[in-house]
Amino acid sequence: ISDDQSAGQDINRSEIVINNGSLIAIGTESDSIWFTSNSADPNLADWYGFRVASQVGVIDLQYVSASYMSYGFRFDNYTYFYGSQDDYLNVSHSHFRDITSHMFSNKPYFTTCSWTLANNIFSRFSMFSNGTVYAQTGAVVTIDNNVLEDMGNYFIDYINLAGSDNDGSPSRISITNNNISGYNTGVQNITSTDQTEDGYAIIIKDNIVTPSY
C-alpha cells in the first residue's frame, strides 16, 4: 500500500495515525473489521501499521483482523494514556498476523488506566512488547487467554509498575491463561515498586509456554 502523501513515519507506505484522538473499531464474531494490504498478492510490510502519537484517547479494537504490516502498534516515545481522561487501550477477540517487526513497540505510559489484551491470536511477529511500558499510579495491565504463535523474539522486553491511585491501589499486571510459542518466549524484566492488598502486583500463572530454540 503506497503512501501518496509521502508523509508520516514511513514516507513510502500507508499507516494509520492516532494523534490527539481515538481509534474504536468494534466488529462481531461473524463480521470482523479488516486492516490489511490491498495487494492481490500481499507481502510482509506492505503497510506500516498503527502509529500512536504522544497524546491519545481510547484505542479499542474488538473482532479485528490486521495483517501484513511492519508494526502492530508503534508508539511515539512517551505516548500517554490518562485515566483521568477515560483513556485506555483494549484489544480483544482479534487476530494480528504476519508482522515484520514488533506487535507493541516503544514507550507507552498508562496512568491510572488499563491496557487489556484478551482472547486474541497473534501470529508470526518478532517481539510482542518491545521497549519499556510504564504502568503508573494504579494502572492495570491484563494479558489473558491469548494465543501467541511463531514469535521470533522476546515475549516482553520491560514493564515498569510504579505508584498507586487515589484509593491506594497500586499498578499491577496479570499474565494468565495464554498459549505462548516461538523462538524465544522469555520475559526480560517486569519491576514493581508497590504491592497490592493481597501482596501481589505481578501475577503470571496458568500459561502454556513452548520455546522452539
Short mmCIF file of N, CA and C in Angstrom, two decimals, residues 18-154:
data_model
loop_
_atom_site.label_atom_id
_atom_site.label_comp_id
_atom_site.label_asym_id
_atom_site.label_seq_id
_atom_site.Cartn_x
_atom_site.Cartn_y
_atom_site.Cartn_z
N ILE A 18 -2.92 7.65 15.09
CA ILE A 18 -3.83 8.11 16.13
C ILE A 18 -3.11 9.23 16.87
N ASN A 19 -3.59 10.47 16.71
CA ASN A 19 -2.91 11.64 17.26
C ASN A 19 -3.97 12.60 17.81
N ASN A 20 -3.98 12.77 19.13
CA ASN A 20 -4.98 13.62 19.79
C ASN A 20 -6.41 13.16 19.47
N GLY A 21 -6.57 11.85 19.41
CA GLY A 21 -7.90 11.30 19.14
C GLY A 21 -7.96 9.85 19.57
N SER A 22 -8.97 9.16 19.11
CA SER A 22 -9.19 7.77 19.49
C SER A 22 -9.36 6.91 18.25
N LEU A 23 -9.15 5.61 18.42
CA LEU A 23 -9.43 4.63 17.39
C LEU A 23 -10.32 3.56 18.00
N ILE A 24 -11.56 3.48 17.55
CA ILE A 24 -12.51 2.50 18.04
C ILE A 24 -13.04 1.72 16.84
N ALA A 25 -12.74 0.43 16.81
CA ALA A 25 -13.19 -0.44 15.72
C ALA A 25 -13.74 -1.70 16.36
N ILE A 26 -15.04 -1.85 16.35
CA ILE A 26 -15.70 -2.97 17.03
C ILE A 26 -16.54 -3.73 16.02
N GLY A 27 -16.05 -4.92 15.66
CA GLY A 27 -16.81 -5.79 14.77
C GLY A 27 -17.58 -6.81 15.58
N THR A 28 -17.90 -7.91 14.93
CA THR A 28 -18.58 -9.01 15.60
C THR A 28 -17.88 -10.31 15.21
N GLU A 29 -18.24 -11.39 15.86
CA GLU A 29 -17.63 -12.68 15.56
C GLU A 29 -17.88 -13.09 14.10
N SER A 30 -19.03 -12.75 13.57
CA SER A 30 -19.37 -13.13 12.19
C SER A 30 -19.05 -12.04 11.17
N ASP A 31 -18.70 -10.86 11.64
CA ASP A 31 -18.43 -9.74 10.72
C ASP A 31 -17.31 -8.89 11.31
N SER A 32 -16.07 -9.36 11.15
CA SER A 32 -14.93 -8.66 11.73
C SER A 32 -14.50 -7.50 10.84
N ILE A 33 -13.69 -6.61 11.40
CA ILE A 33 -13.15 -5.45 10.69
C ILE A 33 -11.72 -5.76 10.27
N TRP A 34 -11.39 -5.51 8.99
CA TRP A 34 -10.08 -5.88 8.45
C TRP A 34 -9.22 -4.64 8.23
N PHE A 35 -7.95 -4.75 8.65
CA PHE A 35 -6.91 -3.79 8.30
C PHE A 35 -5.80 -4.60 7.63
N THR A 36 -5.60 -4.43 6.32
CA THR A 36 -4.66 -5.30 5.64
C THR A 36 -4.17 -4.65 4.35
N SER A 37 -3.33 -5.35 3.64
CA SER A 37 -2.82 -4.89 2.35
C SER A 37 -3.92 -4.95 1.29
N ASN A 38 -3.85 -4.02 0.33
CA ASN A 38 -4.80 -4.08 -0.79
C ASN A 38 -4.21 -4.80 -1.99
N SER A 39 -3.04 -5.41 -1.80
CA SER A 39 -2.40 -6.13 -2.89
C SER A 39 -3.09 -7.47 -3.15
N ALA A 40 -3.16 -7.85 -4.42
CA ALA A 40 -3.71 -9.17 -4.75
C ALA A 40 -2.78 -10.28 -4.28
N ASP A 41 -1.51 -9.95 -4.11
CA ASP A 41 -0.51 -10.90 -3.63
C ASP A 41 0.24 -10.26 -2.45
N PRO A 42 -0.36 -10.18 -1.28
CA PRO A 42 0.21 -9.42 -0.18
C PRO A 42 1.52 -10.00 0.34
N ASN A 43 2.38 -9.09 0.84
CA ASN A 43 3.67 -9.47 1.40
C ASN A 43 3.85 -8.80 2.75
N LEU A 44 4.83 -9.27 3.50
CA LEU A 44 5.18 -8.64 4.77
C LEU A 44 5.51 -7.16 4.55
N ALA A 45 5.13 -6.34 5.50
CA ALA A 45 5.45 -4.90 5.49
C ALA A 45 4.84 -4.17 4.29
N ASP A 46 3.71 -4.64 3.79
CA ASP A 46 3.02 -3.90 2.72
C ASP A 46 2.55 -2.53 3.22
N TRP A 47 2.22 -2.44 4.52
CA TRP A 47 1.89 -1.13 5.10
C TRP A 47 2.52 -1.04 6.48
N TYR A 48 2.55 0.17 7.05
CA TYR A 48 3.35 0.41 8.24
C TYR A 48 2.69 -0.11 9.52
N GLY A 49 1.38 0.05 9.65
CA GLY A 49 0.69 -0.36 10.86
C GLY A 49 0.04 0.82 11.57
N PHE A 50 -0.24 0.65 12.86
CA PHE A 50 -0.85 1.70 13.67
C PHE A 50 0.24 2.50 14.37
N ARG A 51 0.31 3.79 14.10
CA ARG A 51 1.28 4.64 14.80
C ARG A 51 0.52 5.54 15.77
N VAL A 52 0.94 5.49 17.03
CA VAL A 52 0.24 6.20 18.09
C VAL A 52 1.11 7.36 18.54
N ALA A 53 0.62 8.59 18.35
CA ALA A 53 1.38 9.78 18.68
C ALA A 53 1.39 10.02 20.19
N SER A 54 2.01 11.12 20.60
CA SER A 54 2.32 11.33 22.02
C SER A 54 1.09 11.52 22.90
N GLN A 55 -0.01 11.99 22.33
CA GLN A 55 -1.23 12.19 23.11
C GLN A 55 -2.36 11.42 22.44
N VAL A 56 -3.06 10.60 23.20
CA VAL A 56 -4.08 9.73 22.61
C VAL A 56 -5.21 9.56 23.60
N GLY A 57 -6.37 9.15 23.10
CA GLY A 57 -7.51 8.92 23.98
C GLY A 57 -7.74 7.44 24.19
N VAL A 58 -8.71 6.88 23.47
CA VAL A 58 -9.08 5.47 23.59
C VAL A 58 -8.63 4.72 22.34
N ILE A 59 -8.04 3.55 22.54
CA ILE A 59 -7.85 2.60 21.46
C ILE A 59 -8.60 1.34 21.87
N ASP A 60 -9.63 1.00 21.10
CA ASP A 60 -10.48 -0.14 21.43
C ASP A 60 -10.75 -0.93 20.15
N LEU A 61 -10.09 -2.07 20.01
CA LEU A 61 -10.26 -2.93 18.86
C LEU A 61 -10.87 -4.26 19.31
N GLN A 62 -12.01 -4.60 18.76
CA GLN A 62 -12.67 -5.86 19.08
C GLN A 62 -13.12 -6.53 17.78
N TYR A 63 -12.83 -7.82 17.67
CA TYR A 63 -13.14 -8.58 16.46
C TYR A 63 -12.55 -7.88 15.23
N VAL A 64 -11.24 -7.68 15.30
CA VAL A 64 -10.48 -7.05 14.23
C VAL A 64 -9.46 -8.03 13.68
N SER A 65 -9.21 -7.97 12.39
CA SER A 65 -8.14 -8.74 11.77
C SER A 65 -7.17 -7.75 11.12
N ALA A 66 -5.87 -7.87 11.46
CA ALA A 66 -4.86 -6.96 10.91
C ALA A 66 -3.65 -7.78 10.46
N SER A 67 -3.12 -7.46 9.28
CA SER A 67 -2.06 -8.31 8.73
C SER A 67 -1.18 -7.54 7.75
N TYR A 68 0.02 -8.12 7.49
CA TYR A 68 0.99 -7.64 6.50
C TYR A 68 1.47 -6.22 6.78
N MET A 69 1.75 -5.93 8.05
CA MET A 69 2.23 -4.62 8.45
C MET A 69 3.65 -4.72 9.02
N SER A 70 4.31 -3.56 9.10
CA SER A 70 5.65 -3.54 9.71
C SER A 70 5.55 -3.67 11.22
N TYR A 71 4.63 -2.95 11.84
CA TYR A 71 4.39 -2.97 13.28
C TYR A 71 2.91 -3.21 13.54
N GLY A 72 2.62 -3.81 14.69
CA GLY A 72 1.24 -3.80 15.14
C GLY A 72 0.90 -2.39 15.58
N PHE A 73 1.44 -2.00 16.75
CA PHE A 73 1.31 -0.64 17.25
C PHE A 73 2.71 -0.09 17.53
N ARG A 74 3.04 1.01 16.91
CA ARG A 74 4.30 1.69 17.22
C ARG A 74 3.97 3.01 17.90
N PHE A 75 4.30 3.10 19.18
CA PHE A 75 4.06 4.31 19.95
C PHE A 75 5.21 5.30 19.73
N ASP A 76 4.88 6.58 19.59
CA ASP A 76 5.94 7.58 19.67
C ASP A 76 6.54 7.48 21.07
N ASN A 77 7.82 7.82 21.21
CA ASN A 77 8.43 7.77 22.53
C ASN A 77 7.60 8.59 23.53
N TYR A 78 7.15 7.91 24.59
CA TYR A 78 6.35 8.52 25.64
C TYR A 78 4.97 8.95 25.12
N THR A 79 4.18 7.95 24.77
CA THR A 79 2.77 8.13 24.44
C THR A 79 1.97 7.98 25.73
N TYR A 80 1.09 8.95 26.03
CA TYR A 80 0.41 8.97 27.32
C TYR A 80 -1.07 8.61 27.20
N PHE A 81 -1.48 7.69 28.07
CA PHE A 81 -2.89 7.35 28.28
C PHE A 81 -3.24 7.78 29.70
N TYR A 82 -4.25 8.63 29.86
CA TYR A 82 -4.61 9.15 31.18
C TYR A 82 -5.99 8.64 31.61
N GLY A 83 -6.03 7.95 32.75
CA GLY A 83 -7.30 7.50 33.28
C GLY A 83 -8.22 8.65 33.64
N SER A 84 -7.64 9.79 34.03
CA SER A 84 -8.44 10.96 34.37
C SER A 84 -9.22 11.49 33.16
N GLN A 85 -8.78 11.10 31.97
CA GLN A 85 -9.48 11.48 30.74
C GLN A 85 -10.23 10.29 30.13
N ASP A 86 -10.36 9.21 30.93
CA ASP A 86 -11.04 7.99 30.48
C ASP A 86 -10.32 7.31 29.32
N ASP A 87 -9.00 7.47 29.24
CA ASP A 87 -8.21 6.79 28.21
C ASP A 87 -8.02 5.32 28.58
N TYR A 88 -7.88 4.48 27.59
CA TYR A 88 -7.48 3.09 27.81
C TYR A 88 -7.11 2.46 26.47
N LEU A 89 -6.46 1.30 26.54
CA LEU A 89 -6.15 0.52 25.33
C LEU A 89 -6.69 -0.88 25.54
N ASN A 90 -7.54 -1.31 24.61
CA ASN A 90 -8.12 -2.65 24.67
C ASN A 90 -8.05 -3.29 23.29
N VAL A 91 -7.53 -4.51 23.24
CA VAL A 91 -7.60 -5.33 22.02
C VAL A 91 -8.15 -6.68 22.45
N SER A 92 -9.27 -7.09 21.87
CA SER A 92 -9.88 -8.35 22.28
C SER A 92 -10.53 -9.04 21.08
N HIS A 93 -10.56 -10.38 21.13
CA HIS A 93 -11.21 -11.20 20.10
C HIS A 93 -10.72 -10.83 18.70
N SER A 94 -9.43 -10.57 18.58
CA SER A 94 -8.87 -10.12 17.31
C SER A 94 -7.70 -11.00 16.87
N HIS A 95 -7.30 -10.86 15.60
CA HIS A 95 -6.21 -11.65 15.05
C HIS A 95 -5.24 -10.71 14.34
N PHE A 96 -4.01 -10.63 14.85
CA PHE A 96 -2.93 -9.89 14.21
C PHE A 96 -1.92 -10.91 13.70
N ARG A 97 -1.48 -10.77 12.44
CA ARG A 97 -0.58 -11.78 11.89
C ARG A 97 0.34 -11.19 10.82
N ASP A 98 1.43 -11.90 10.58
CA ASP A 98 2.39 -11.53 9.54
C ASP A 98 2.88 -10.09 9.70
N ILE A 99 3.53 -9.88 10.85
CA ILE A 99 4.06 -8.56 11.21
C ILE A 99 5.59 -8.64 11.19
N THR A 100 6.22 -7.78 10.42
CA THR A 100 7.67 -7.85 10.23
C THR A 100 8.43 -7.60 11.52
N SER A 101 8.00 -6.61 12.28
CA SER A 101 8.72 -6.23 13.49
C SER A 101 7.90 -6.59 14.73
N HIS A 102 7.69 -5.64 15.62
CA HIS A 102 7.11 -5.92 16.93
C HIS A 102 5.60 -5.65 16.96
N MET A 103 4.92 -6.37 17.84
CA MET A 103 3.49 -6.15 17.99
C MET A 103 3.21 -4.82 18.69
N PHE A 104 3.90 -4.57 19.78
CA PHE A 104 3.80 -3.29 20.50
C PHE A 104 5.22 -2.76 20.68
N SER A 105 5.48 -1.55 20.19
CA SER A 105 6.85 -1.05 20.18
C SER A 105 6.94 0.36 20.74
N ASN A 106 8.01 0.62 21.48
CA ASN A 106 8.40 1.90 22.07
C ASN A 106 7.81 2.07 23.45
N LYS A 107 7.50 3.29 23.87
CA LYS A 107 7.33 3.60 25.29
C LYS A 107 5.98 4.22 25.60
N PRO A 108 4.92 3.42 25.75
CA PRO A 108 3.65 4.00 26.20
C PRO A 108 3.62 4.17 27.73
N TYR A 109 2.94 5.21 28.18
CA TYR A 109 2.68 5.46 29.60
C TYR A 109 1.19 5.27 29.87
N PHE A 110 0.86 4.39 30.80
CA PHE A 110 -0.52 4.20 31.23
C PHE A 110 -0.63 4.73 32.65
N THR A 111 -1.42 5.78 32.83
CA THR A 111 -1.53 6.44 34.13
C THR A 111 -2.96 6.30 34.64
N THR A 112 -3.13 5.51 35.70
CA THR A 112 -4.44 5.27 36.32
C THR A 112 -5.45 4.81 35.27
N CYS A 113 -5.03 3.91 34.39
CA CYS A 113 -5.95 3.39 33.38
C CYS A 113 -5.52 1.98 33.01
N SER A 114 -6.13 1.39 32.00
CA SER A 114 -5.90 -0.02 31.74
C SER A 114 -5.36 -0.26 30.33
N TRP A 115 -4.58 -1.34 30.23
CA TRP A 115 -4.14 -1.91 28.95
C TRP A 115 -4.55 -3.38 28.99
N THR A 116 -5.53 -3.74 28.17
CA THR A 116 -6.11 -5.08 28.21
C THR A 116 -5.96 -5.76 26.86
N LEU A 117 -5.39 -6.97 26.89
CA LEU A 117 -5.27 -7.82 25.71
C LEU A 117 -5.89 -9.16 26.08
N ALA A 118 -7.02 -9.51 25.48
CA ALA A 118 -7.73 -10.72 25.91
C ALA A 118 -8.38 -11.42 24.72
N ASN A 119 -8.24 -12.75 24.69
CA ASN A 119 -8.92 -13.60 23.71
C ASN A 119 -8.52 -13.28 22.27
N ASN A 120 -7.22 -13.02 22.08
CA ASN A 120 -6.70 -12.70 20.75
C ASN A 120 -5.80 -13.82 20.24
N ILE A 121 -5.49 -13.75 18.94
CA ILE A 121 -4.46 -14.57 18.33
C ILE A 121 -3.44 -13.63 17.69
N PHE A 122 -2.18 -13.80 18.05
CA PHE A 122 -1.08 -13.03 17.46
C PHE A 122 -0.14 -14.03 16.80
N SER A 123 0.04 -13.91 15.48
CA SER A 123 0.80 -14.92 14.73
C SER A 123 1.91 -14.27 13.91
N ARG A 124 3.10 -14.87 13.96
CA ARG A 124 4.22 -14.52 13.09
C ARG A 124 4.60 -13.05 13.22
N PHE A 125 5.35 -12.77 14.27
CA PHE A 125 5.84 -11.42 14.54
C PHE A 125 7.17 -11.56 15.26
N SER A 126 7.86 -10.45 15.47
CA SER A 126 9.17 -10.51 16.15
C SER A 126 8.97 -10.51 17.66
N MET A 127 9.02 -9.37 18.29
CA MET A 127 8.83 -9.28 19.74
C MET A 127 7.40 -8.83 20.03
N PHE A 128 6.82 -9.35 21.11
CA PHE A 128 5.45 -8.96 21.44
C PHE A 128 5.41 -7.54 22.01
N SER A 129 6.19 -7.28 23.04
CA SER A 129 6.24 -5.94 23.64
C SER A 129 7.69 -5.50 23.69
N ASN A 130 8.05 -4.54 22.85
CA ASN A 130 9.43 -4.06 22.73
C ASN A 130 9.54 -2.65 23.31
N GLY A 131 10.61 -2.40 24.06
CA GLY A 131 10.75 -1.11 24.73
C GLY A 131 10.10 -1.16 26.10
N THR A 132 10.13 -0.06 26.82
CA THR A 132 9.59 -0.02 28.18
C THR A 132 8.14 0.43 28.18
N VAL A 133 7.30 -0.37 28.83
CA VAL A 133 5.91 0.01 29.09
C VAL A 133 5.86 0.53 30.53
N TYR A 134 5.34 1.74 30.71
CA TYR A 134 5.22 2.33 32.05
C TYR A 134 3.76 2.27 32.49
N ALA A 135 3.49 1.54 33.57
CA ALA A 135 2.16 1.47 34.16
C ALA A 135 2.24 2.17 35.52
N GLN A 136 1.58 3.31 35.66
CA GLN A 136 1.80 4.16 36.82
C GLN A 136 0.50 4.55 37.50
N THR A 137 0.64 4.90 38.77
CA THR A 137 -0.44 5.39 39.63
C THR A 137 -1.72 4.58 39.48
N GLY A 138 -1.57 3.27 39.69
CA GLY A 138 -2.73 2.40 39.71
C GLY A 138 -3.15 1.84 38.37
N ALA A 139 -2.30 1.94 37.35
CA ALA A 139 -2.63 1.37 36.05
C ALA A 139 -2.68 -0.16 36.14
N VAL A 140 -3.51 -0.77 35.30
CA VAL A 140 -3.69 -2.22 35.31
C VAL A 140 -3.40 -2.77 33.92
N VAL A 141 -2.47 -3.71 33.84
CA VAL A 141 -2.14 -4.39 32.59
C VAL A 141 -2.66 -5.82 32.68
N THR A 142 -3.50 -6.23 31.73
CA THR A 142 -4.07 -7.57 31.72
C THR A 142 -3.80 -8.23 30.37
N ILE A 143 -3.11 -9.37 30.39
CA ILE A 143 -2.84 -10.15 29.19
C ILE A 143 -3.40 -11.54 29.48
N ASP A 144 -4.57 -11.86 28.92
CA ASP A 144 -5.29 -13.07 29.33
C ASP A 144 -5.88 -13.81 28.14
N ASN A 145 -5.66 -15.12 28.15
CA ASN A 145 -6.31 -16.04 27.23
C ASN A 145 -6.03 -15.71 25.76
N ASN A 146 -4.76 -15.39 25.47
CA ASN A 146 -4.33 -15.13 24.10
C ASN A 146 -3.50 -16.29 23.58
N VAL A 147 -3.45 -16.41 22.26
CA VAL A 147 -2.51 -17.31 21.60
C VAL A 147 -1.44 -16.44 20.93
N LEU A 148 -0.18 -16.67 21.30
CA LEU A 148 0.95 -16.00 20.66
C LEU A 148 1.78 -17.10 20.01
N GLU A 149 1.84 -17.10 18.68
CA GLU A 149 2.49 -18.20 17.98
C GLU A 149 3.49 -17.69 16.95
N ASP A 150 4.54 -18.50 16.74
CA ASP A 150 5.61 -18.15 15.79
C ASP A 150 6.23 -16.81 16.13
N MET A 151 6.51 -16.59 17.41
CA MET A 151 7.15 -15.37 17.88
C MET A 151 8.65 -15.48 17.67
N GLY A 152 9.27 -14.45 17.09
CA GLY A 152 10.68 -14.54 16.76
C GLY A 152 11.61 -14.07 17.85
N ASN A 153 11.10 -13.29 18.82
CA ASN A 153 11.98 -12.73 19.83
C ASN A 153 11.27 -12.75 21.17
N TYR A 154 11.68 -11.88 22.10
CA TYR A 154 11.13 -11.91 23.45
C TYR A 154 9.62 -11.67 23.47
#
